[in-house]
Every structure is written in C-alpha cells, then in structure tokens.
mmCIF file of C-alpha atoms in Angstrom:
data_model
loop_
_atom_site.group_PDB
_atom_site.id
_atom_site.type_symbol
_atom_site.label_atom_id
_atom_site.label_comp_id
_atom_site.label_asym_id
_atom_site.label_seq_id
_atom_site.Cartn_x
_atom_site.Cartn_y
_atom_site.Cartn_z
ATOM 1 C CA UNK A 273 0.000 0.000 0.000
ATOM 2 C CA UNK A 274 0.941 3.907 -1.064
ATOM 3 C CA UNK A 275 0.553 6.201 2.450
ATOM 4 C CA UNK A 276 0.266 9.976 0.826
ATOM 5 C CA UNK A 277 1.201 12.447 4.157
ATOM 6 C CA UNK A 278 0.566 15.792 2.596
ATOM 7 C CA UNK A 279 0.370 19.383 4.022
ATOM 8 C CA UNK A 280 -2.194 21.280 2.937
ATOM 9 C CA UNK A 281 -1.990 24.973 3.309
ATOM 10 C CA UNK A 282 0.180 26.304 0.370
ATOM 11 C CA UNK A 283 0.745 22.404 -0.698
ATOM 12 C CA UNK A 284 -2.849 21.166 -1.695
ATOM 13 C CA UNK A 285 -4.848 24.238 -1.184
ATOM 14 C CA UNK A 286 -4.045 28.358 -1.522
ATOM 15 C CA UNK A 287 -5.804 31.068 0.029
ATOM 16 C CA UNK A 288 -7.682 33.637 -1.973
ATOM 17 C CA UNK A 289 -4.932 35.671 -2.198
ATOM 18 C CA UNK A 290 -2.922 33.806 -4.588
ATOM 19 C CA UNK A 291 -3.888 34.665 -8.099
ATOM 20 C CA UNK A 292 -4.892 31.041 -9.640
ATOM 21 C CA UNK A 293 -5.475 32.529 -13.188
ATOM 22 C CA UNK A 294 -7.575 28.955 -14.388
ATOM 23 C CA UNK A 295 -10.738 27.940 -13.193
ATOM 24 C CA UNK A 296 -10.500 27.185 -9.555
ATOM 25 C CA UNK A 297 -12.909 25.005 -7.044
ATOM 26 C CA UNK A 298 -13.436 26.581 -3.284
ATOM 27 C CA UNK A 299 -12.377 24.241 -0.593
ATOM 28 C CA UNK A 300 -12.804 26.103 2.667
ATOM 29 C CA UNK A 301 -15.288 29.076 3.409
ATOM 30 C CA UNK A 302 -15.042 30.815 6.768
ATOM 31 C CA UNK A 303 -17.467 33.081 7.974
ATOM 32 C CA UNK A 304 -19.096 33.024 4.756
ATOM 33 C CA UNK A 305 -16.419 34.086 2.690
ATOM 34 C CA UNK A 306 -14.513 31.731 0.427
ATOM 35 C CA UNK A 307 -10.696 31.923 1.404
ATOM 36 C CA UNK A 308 -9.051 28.553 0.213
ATOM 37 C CA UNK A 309 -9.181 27.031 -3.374
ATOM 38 C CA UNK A 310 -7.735 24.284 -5.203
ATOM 39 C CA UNK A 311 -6.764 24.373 -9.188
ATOM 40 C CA UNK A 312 -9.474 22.359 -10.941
ATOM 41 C CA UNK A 313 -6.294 19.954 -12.250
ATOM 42 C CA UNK A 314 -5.555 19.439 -8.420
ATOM 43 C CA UNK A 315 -8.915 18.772 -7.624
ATOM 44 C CA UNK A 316 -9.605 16.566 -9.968
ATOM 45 C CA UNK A 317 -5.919 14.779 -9.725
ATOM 46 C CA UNK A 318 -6.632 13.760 -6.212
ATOM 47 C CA UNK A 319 -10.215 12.711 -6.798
ATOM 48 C CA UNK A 320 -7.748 9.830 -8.979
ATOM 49 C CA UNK A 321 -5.354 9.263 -6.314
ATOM 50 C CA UNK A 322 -7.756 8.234 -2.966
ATOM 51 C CA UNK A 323 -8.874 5.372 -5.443
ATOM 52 C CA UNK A 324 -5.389 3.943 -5.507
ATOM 53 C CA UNK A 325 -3.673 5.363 -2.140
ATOM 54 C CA UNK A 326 -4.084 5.768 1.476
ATOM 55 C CA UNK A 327 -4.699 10.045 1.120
ATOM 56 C CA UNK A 328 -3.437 11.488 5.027
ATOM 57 C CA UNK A 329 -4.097 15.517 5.190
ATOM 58 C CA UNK A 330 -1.363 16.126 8.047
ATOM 59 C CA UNK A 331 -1.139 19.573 8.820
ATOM 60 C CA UNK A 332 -0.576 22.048 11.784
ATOM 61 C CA UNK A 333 -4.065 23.375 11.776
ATOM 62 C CA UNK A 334 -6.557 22.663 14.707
ATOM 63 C CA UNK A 335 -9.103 20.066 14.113
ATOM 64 C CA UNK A 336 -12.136 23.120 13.986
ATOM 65 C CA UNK A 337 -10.135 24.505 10.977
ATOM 66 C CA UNK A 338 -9.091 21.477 9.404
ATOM 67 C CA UNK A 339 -13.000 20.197 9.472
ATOM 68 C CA UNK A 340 -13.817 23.333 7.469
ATOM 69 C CA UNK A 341 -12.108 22.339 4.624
ATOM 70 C CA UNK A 342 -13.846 19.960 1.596
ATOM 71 C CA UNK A 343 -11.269 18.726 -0.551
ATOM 72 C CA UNK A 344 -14.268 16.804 -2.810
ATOM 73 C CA UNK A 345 -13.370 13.306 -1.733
ATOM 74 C CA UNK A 346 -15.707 12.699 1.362
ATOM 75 C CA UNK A 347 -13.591 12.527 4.910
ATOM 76 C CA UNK A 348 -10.488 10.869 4.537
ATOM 77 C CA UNK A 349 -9.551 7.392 6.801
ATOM 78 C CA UNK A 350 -6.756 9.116 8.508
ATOM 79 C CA UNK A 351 -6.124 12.542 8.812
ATOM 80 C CA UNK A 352 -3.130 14.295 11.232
ATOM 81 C CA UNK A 353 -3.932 17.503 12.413
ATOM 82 C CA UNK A 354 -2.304 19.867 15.162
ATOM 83 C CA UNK A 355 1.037 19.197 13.494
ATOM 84 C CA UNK A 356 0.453 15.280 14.302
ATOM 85 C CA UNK A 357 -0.318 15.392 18.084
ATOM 86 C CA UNK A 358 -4.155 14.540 17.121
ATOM 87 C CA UNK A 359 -5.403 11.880 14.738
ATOM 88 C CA UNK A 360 -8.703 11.857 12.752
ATOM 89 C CA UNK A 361 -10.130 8.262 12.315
ATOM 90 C CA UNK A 362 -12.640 9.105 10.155
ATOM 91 C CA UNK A 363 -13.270 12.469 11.491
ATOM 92 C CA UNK A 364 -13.390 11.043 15.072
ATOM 93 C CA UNK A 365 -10.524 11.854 17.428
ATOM 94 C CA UNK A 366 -7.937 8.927 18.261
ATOM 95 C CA UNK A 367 -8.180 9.329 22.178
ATOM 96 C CA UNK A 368 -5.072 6.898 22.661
ATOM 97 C CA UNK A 369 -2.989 8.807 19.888
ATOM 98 C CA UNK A 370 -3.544 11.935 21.758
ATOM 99 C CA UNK A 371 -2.545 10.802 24.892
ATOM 100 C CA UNK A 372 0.582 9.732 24.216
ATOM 101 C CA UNK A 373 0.891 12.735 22.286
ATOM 102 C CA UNK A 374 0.774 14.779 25.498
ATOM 103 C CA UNK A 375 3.272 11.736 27.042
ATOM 104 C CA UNK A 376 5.976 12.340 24.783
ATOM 105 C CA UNK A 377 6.045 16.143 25.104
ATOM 106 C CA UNK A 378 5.184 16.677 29.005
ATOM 107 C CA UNK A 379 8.910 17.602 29.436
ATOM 108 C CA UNK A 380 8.113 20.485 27.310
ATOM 109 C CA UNK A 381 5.101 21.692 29.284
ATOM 110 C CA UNK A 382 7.224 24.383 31.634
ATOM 111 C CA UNK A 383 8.660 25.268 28.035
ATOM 112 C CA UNK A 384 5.444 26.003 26.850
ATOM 113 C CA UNK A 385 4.460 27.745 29.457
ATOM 114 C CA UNK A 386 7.537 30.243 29.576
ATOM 115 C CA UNK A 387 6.561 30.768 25.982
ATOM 116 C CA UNK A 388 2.878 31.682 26.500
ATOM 117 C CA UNK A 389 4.565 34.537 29.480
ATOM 118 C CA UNK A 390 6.934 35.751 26.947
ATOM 119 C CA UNK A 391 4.755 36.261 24.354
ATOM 120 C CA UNK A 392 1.986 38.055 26.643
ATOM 121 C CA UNK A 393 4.614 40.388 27.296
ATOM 122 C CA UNK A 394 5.707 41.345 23.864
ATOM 123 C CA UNK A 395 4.744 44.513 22.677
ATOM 124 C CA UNK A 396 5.307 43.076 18.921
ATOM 125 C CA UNK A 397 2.157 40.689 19.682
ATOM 126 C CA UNK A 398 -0.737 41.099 17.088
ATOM 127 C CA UNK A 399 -2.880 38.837 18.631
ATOM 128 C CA UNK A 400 -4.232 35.887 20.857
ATOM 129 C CA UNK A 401 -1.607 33.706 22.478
ATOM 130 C CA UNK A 402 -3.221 30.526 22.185
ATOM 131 C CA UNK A 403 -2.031 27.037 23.975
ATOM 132 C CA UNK A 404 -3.552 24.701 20.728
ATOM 133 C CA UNK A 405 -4.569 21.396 22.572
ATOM 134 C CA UNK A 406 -1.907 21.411 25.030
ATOM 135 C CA UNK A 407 0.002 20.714 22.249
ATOM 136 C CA UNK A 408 1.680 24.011 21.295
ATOM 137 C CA UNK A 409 1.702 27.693 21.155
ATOM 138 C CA UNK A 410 0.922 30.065 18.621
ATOM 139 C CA UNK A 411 0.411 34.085 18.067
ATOM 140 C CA UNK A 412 0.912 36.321 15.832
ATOM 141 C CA UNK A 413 3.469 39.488 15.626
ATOM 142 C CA UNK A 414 3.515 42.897 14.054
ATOM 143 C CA UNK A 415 7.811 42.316 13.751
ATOM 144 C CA UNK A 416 7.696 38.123 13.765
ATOM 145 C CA UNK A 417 11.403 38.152 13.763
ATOM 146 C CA UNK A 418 11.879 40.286 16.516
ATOM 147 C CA UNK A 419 9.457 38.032 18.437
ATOM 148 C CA UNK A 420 10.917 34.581 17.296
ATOM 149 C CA UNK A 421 14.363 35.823 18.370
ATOM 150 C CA UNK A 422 13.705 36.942 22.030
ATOM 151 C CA UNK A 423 11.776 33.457 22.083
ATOM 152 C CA UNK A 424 15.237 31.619 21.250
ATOM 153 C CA UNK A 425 17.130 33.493 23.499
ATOM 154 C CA UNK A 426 14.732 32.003 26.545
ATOM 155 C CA UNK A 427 13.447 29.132 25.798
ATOM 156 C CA UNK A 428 15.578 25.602 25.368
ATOM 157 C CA UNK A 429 15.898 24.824 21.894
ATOM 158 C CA UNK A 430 16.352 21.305 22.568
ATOM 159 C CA UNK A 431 12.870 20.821 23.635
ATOM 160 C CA UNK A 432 11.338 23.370 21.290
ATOM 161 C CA UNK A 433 10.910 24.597 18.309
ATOM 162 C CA UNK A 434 10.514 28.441 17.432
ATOM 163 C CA UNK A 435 9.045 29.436 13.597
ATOM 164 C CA UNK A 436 8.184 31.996 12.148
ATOM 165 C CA UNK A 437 5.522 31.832 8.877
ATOM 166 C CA UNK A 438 4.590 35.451 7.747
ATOM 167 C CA UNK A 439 3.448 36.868 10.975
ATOM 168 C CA UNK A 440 2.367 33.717 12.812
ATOM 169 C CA UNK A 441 4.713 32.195 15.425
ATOM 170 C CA UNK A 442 4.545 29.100 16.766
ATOM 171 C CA UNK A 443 6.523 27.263 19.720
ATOM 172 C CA UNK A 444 6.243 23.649 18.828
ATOM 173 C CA UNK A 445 8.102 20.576 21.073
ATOM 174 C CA UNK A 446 10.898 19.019 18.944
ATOM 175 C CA UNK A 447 8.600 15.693 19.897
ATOM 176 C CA UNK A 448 5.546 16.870 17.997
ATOM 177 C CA UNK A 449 7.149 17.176 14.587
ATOM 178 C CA UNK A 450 5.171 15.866 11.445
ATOM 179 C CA UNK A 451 7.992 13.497 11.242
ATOM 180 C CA UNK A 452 7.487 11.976 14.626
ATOM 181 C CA UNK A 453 4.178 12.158 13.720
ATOM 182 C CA UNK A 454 4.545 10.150 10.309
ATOM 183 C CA UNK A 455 6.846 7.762 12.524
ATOM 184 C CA UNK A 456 4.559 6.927 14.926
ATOM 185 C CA UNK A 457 1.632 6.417 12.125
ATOM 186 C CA UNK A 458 3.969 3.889 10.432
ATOM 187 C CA UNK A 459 3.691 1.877 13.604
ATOM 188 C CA UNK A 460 0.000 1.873 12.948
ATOM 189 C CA UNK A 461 -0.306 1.133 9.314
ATOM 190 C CA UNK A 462 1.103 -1.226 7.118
ATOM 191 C CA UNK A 463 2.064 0.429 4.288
ATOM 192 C CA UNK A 464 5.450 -0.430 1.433
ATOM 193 C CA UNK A 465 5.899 2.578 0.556
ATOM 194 C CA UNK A 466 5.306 6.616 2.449
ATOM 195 C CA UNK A 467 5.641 9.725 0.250
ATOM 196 C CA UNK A 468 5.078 12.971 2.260
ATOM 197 C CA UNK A 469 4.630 16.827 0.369
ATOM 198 C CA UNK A 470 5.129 20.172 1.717
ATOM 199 C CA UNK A 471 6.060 23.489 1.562
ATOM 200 C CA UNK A 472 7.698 25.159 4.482
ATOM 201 C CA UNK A 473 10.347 24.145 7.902
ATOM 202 C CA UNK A 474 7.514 22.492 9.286
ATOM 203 C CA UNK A 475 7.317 19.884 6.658
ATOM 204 C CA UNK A 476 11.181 18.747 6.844
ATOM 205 C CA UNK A 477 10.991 16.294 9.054
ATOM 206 C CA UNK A 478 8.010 14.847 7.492
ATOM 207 C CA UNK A 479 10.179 14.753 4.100
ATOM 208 C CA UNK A 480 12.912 13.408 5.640
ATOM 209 C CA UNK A 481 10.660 10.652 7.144
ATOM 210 C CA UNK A 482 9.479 9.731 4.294
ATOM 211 C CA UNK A 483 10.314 7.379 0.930
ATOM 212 C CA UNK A 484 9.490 10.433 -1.850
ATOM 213 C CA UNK A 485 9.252 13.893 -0.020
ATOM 214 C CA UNK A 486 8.147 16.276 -2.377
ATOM 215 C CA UNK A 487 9.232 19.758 -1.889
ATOM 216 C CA UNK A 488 8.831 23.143 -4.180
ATOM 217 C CA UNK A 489 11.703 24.090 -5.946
ATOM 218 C CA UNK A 490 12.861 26.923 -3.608
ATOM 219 C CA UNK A 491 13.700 24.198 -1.192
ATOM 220 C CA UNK A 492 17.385 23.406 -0.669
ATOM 221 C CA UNK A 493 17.819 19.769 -1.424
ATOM 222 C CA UNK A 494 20.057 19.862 1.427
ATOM 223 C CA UNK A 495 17.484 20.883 3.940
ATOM 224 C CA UNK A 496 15.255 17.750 2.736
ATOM 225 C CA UNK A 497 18.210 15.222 2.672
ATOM 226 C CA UNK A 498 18.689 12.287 -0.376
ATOM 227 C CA UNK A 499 15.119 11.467 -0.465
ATOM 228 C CA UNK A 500 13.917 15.174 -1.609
ATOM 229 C CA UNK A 501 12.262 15.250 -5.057
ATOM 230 C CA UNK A 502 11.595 19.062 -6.019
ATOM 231 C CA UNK A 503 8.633 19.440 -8.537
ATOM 232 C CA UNK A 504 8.382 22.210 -10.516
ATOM 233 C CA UNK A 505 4.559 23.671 -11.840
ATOM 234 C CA UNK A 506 2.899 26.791 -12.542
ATOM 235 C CA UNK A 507 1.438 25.256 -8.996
ATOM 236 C CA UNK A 508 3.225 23.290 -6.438
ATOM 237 C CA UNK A 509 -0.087 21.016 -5.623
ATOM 238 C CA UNK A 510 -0.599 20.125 -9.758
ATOM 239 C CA UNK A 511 3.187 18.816 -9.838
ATOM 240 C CA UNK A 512 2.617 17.067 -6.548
ATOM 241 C CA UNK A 513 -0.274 14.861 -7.366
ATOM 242 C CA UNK A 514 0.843 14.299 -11.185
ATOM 243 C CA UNK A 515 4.143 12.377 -9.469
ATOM 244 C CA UNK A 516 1.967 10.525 -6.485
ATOM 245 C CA UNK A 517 -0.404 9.198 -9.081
ATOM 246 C CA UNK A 518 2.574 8.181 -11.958
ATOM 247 C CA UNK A 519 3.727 6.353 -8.423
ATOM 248 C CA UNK A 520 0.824 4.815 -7.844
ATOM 249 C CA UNK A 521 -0.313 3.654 -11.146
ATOM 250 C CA UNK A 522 3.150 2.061 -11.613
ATOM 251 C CA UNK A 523 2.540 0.853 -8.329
ATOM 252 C CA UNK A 524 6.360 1.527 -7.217
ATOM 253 C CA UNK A 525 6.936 -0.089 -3.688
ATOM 254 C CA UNK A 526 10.571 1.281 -3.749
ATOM 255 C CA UNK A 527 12.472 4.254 -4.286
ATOM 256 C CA UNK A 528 14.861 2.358 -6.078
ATOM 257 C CA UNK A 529 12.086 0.782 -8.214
ATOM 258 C CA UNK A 530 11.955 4.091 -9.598
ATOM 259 C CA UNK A 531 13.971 5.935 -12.123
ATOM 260 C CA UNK A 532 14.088 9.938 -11.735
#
C-alpha cells in the first residue's frame, strides 16, 4: 500500500490571495467568505489518487479549521492535524494517539508555558496567544522576527521549536514534529511505501521521514536530505499529485524501483 502524508496549506490548497489565473474550485469558506481554493487539475488529480492510495491531510491546523475544509473526496480514513499530536479516524478523534501525544512532550510543558509569558509580554504581539490542545503555542506578531528571536534566546531549543511563517509564530516541542508524527503512524499502518509533500520548515521532518518527499523548488535539497524530489509547476499542488499518481499507477513499492 501507497501512504500519501501531505500538508495542505500552500501544498494542496491556496488562500484567496494567490492569483490562480484557471478555473478554480473553493475548498474552505469561513465566515461566509470563500478563502481557500484548489486548481481544478488538483482537484480533480486527487479525486484519482484516494482510489489507488491511502490520502493522510497532516497539517498544523486545529481540528475546527481542518473540518472546514472539503477537498471533494468525502472525509479521509486518517487525517493528522495539530502538526500530528491529534489523529482523525474518520473524522473522530484517536483518544489513545492523543494521549501519548501529550506523554511524549510533558517535558516540554514548563517550556510552553515560559513561551505563552513571553509572548503576553511582547509589545510586537498582534494577537491571541493561544495554547492549541496542550500541544503548542501560537500568536501572531507585528515584527515576527523580533518576536521569534527573544523566544530563542529564553526558551531551550532542545525541547522546542521556534518558527516563524509570515506573521504567525509558533513554539512547537521538537517531539511533535510531522515526522514523529509520520513515525509513529507507520507503527500503525502497514504500508510499502510513504511519500510525504510540503512546503515550508515544518514539513522537513516529514520529508525526511518519508520514501518520496516532495518539496517546491525553492527548497534546498540539502534541507530535505537524499530522499527530496523538487517538482516544478505553474502550482506546487498540480506537480505534486501528477508524481503521487505516476507512483501509484506504476505501483512503485521502492524508491529504487523508480527511475528519476
């Protein structure tokens, strides 16, 4: 069996800001306004690919904004959400999976918790802070940079992650990784062969975890290690799914089945 890990935000699907010139299918409205889309190529590309793979959305959103999302192919087996530390079975929250979620990051709870301080205290702040599940932090800053450094310079960086995307900032235990994530949901399926997609730092480990990680072209191969494969498309998400689905209907169990 093929196990698909993809992100989704800026993988899969792209807000309304980003000028998809083609027609385009809406995947997420919020507050009734449409803000994510998906090319009609990508939409109809992955419609293809849940017929012959095991499709896992794993991203860092919560599980209220993940579920607002329709991706047109009913509600996936599996899906990984809060950067991993929940799992979707069927839409229904592993209660097990989240638990020792919270197990393998408690050393990282006083980390947390330093983090939320600091970031109530910085006059940069934009925004909630927000504890996500217990699982991690995340706010937003006017100057992100600014905020992510005075975070490193406090917190220990070998429990915790500090990133930065745009203006959002997130403190995220080294334990709650996508890749730890996509390790521990090896241990639960049986699959030959794991190919993982995404766009930004969160995603590495993921791609490194994986068989084929598929990364954008701005990517440094040496950030995503030997099993990086950089697709290049007018859109990251058509070039994705055209290589899962020439995978899958080869049916290549191996990377070294397959001939770049």
């Amino acid at each position: 069996m093929i196990i698909f890990n993809s992100d989704l935000d800026n993988t899969l699907i792209y807000s309304y800001k980003r000028d998809i010139p083609d027609e385009k299918i809406c995947v997420e409205i919020y507050n009734e306004r449409q803000i994510s889309f998906m090319t009609r190529n990508s939409y109809e590309l992955l419609k293809k690919i849940v017929k012959k793979v095991l499709f896992v959305p794993t991203t860092t959103r919560t599980v209220e904004q993940y579920e607002r999302i329709d991706l047109g192919i009913g509600v996936p087996q599996f899906s990984l959400v809060c950067n991993g530390g929940v799992l979707l079975n069927n839409g229904k929250e592993d209660k097990e999976w989240y638990k020792e979620s919270l197990r393998l990051i408690s050393v990282c709870f006083e980390e947390l918790k330093k983090a939320e301080k600091i970031l109530y205290e910085d006059e940069y702040r934009c925004f909630d802070v927000r504890n996500i599940s217990e699982l991690f932090i995340f706010t937003k800053s006017d100057k992100p940079f600014m905020s992510v450094q005075r975070l490193k310079g406090v917190l220990n960086l070998s429990l915790v992650d500090v990133f930065e995307n745009g203006i959002k900032i997130y403190v995220i235990p080294k334990k709650l990784s996508k890749g730890m994530a996509l390790r521990r949901f090896k241990e639960k399926i049986n699959g030959n062969t794991f190919i993982s997609a995404g766009d930004s730092e969160f995603d590495i480990s993921m791609i490194r975890e994986a068989d084929f990680g598929i990364v954008p072209n701005y990517m440094m191969r040496e950030k995503v290690g030997e099993n990086g494969i950089i697709v290049e498309d007018n859109f990251f998400s058509d070039g994705i799914l055209n290589f899962v689905l020439n995978l899958a209907e080869k049916n290549v169990e191996r990377r070294s089945d397959f001939l770049l």
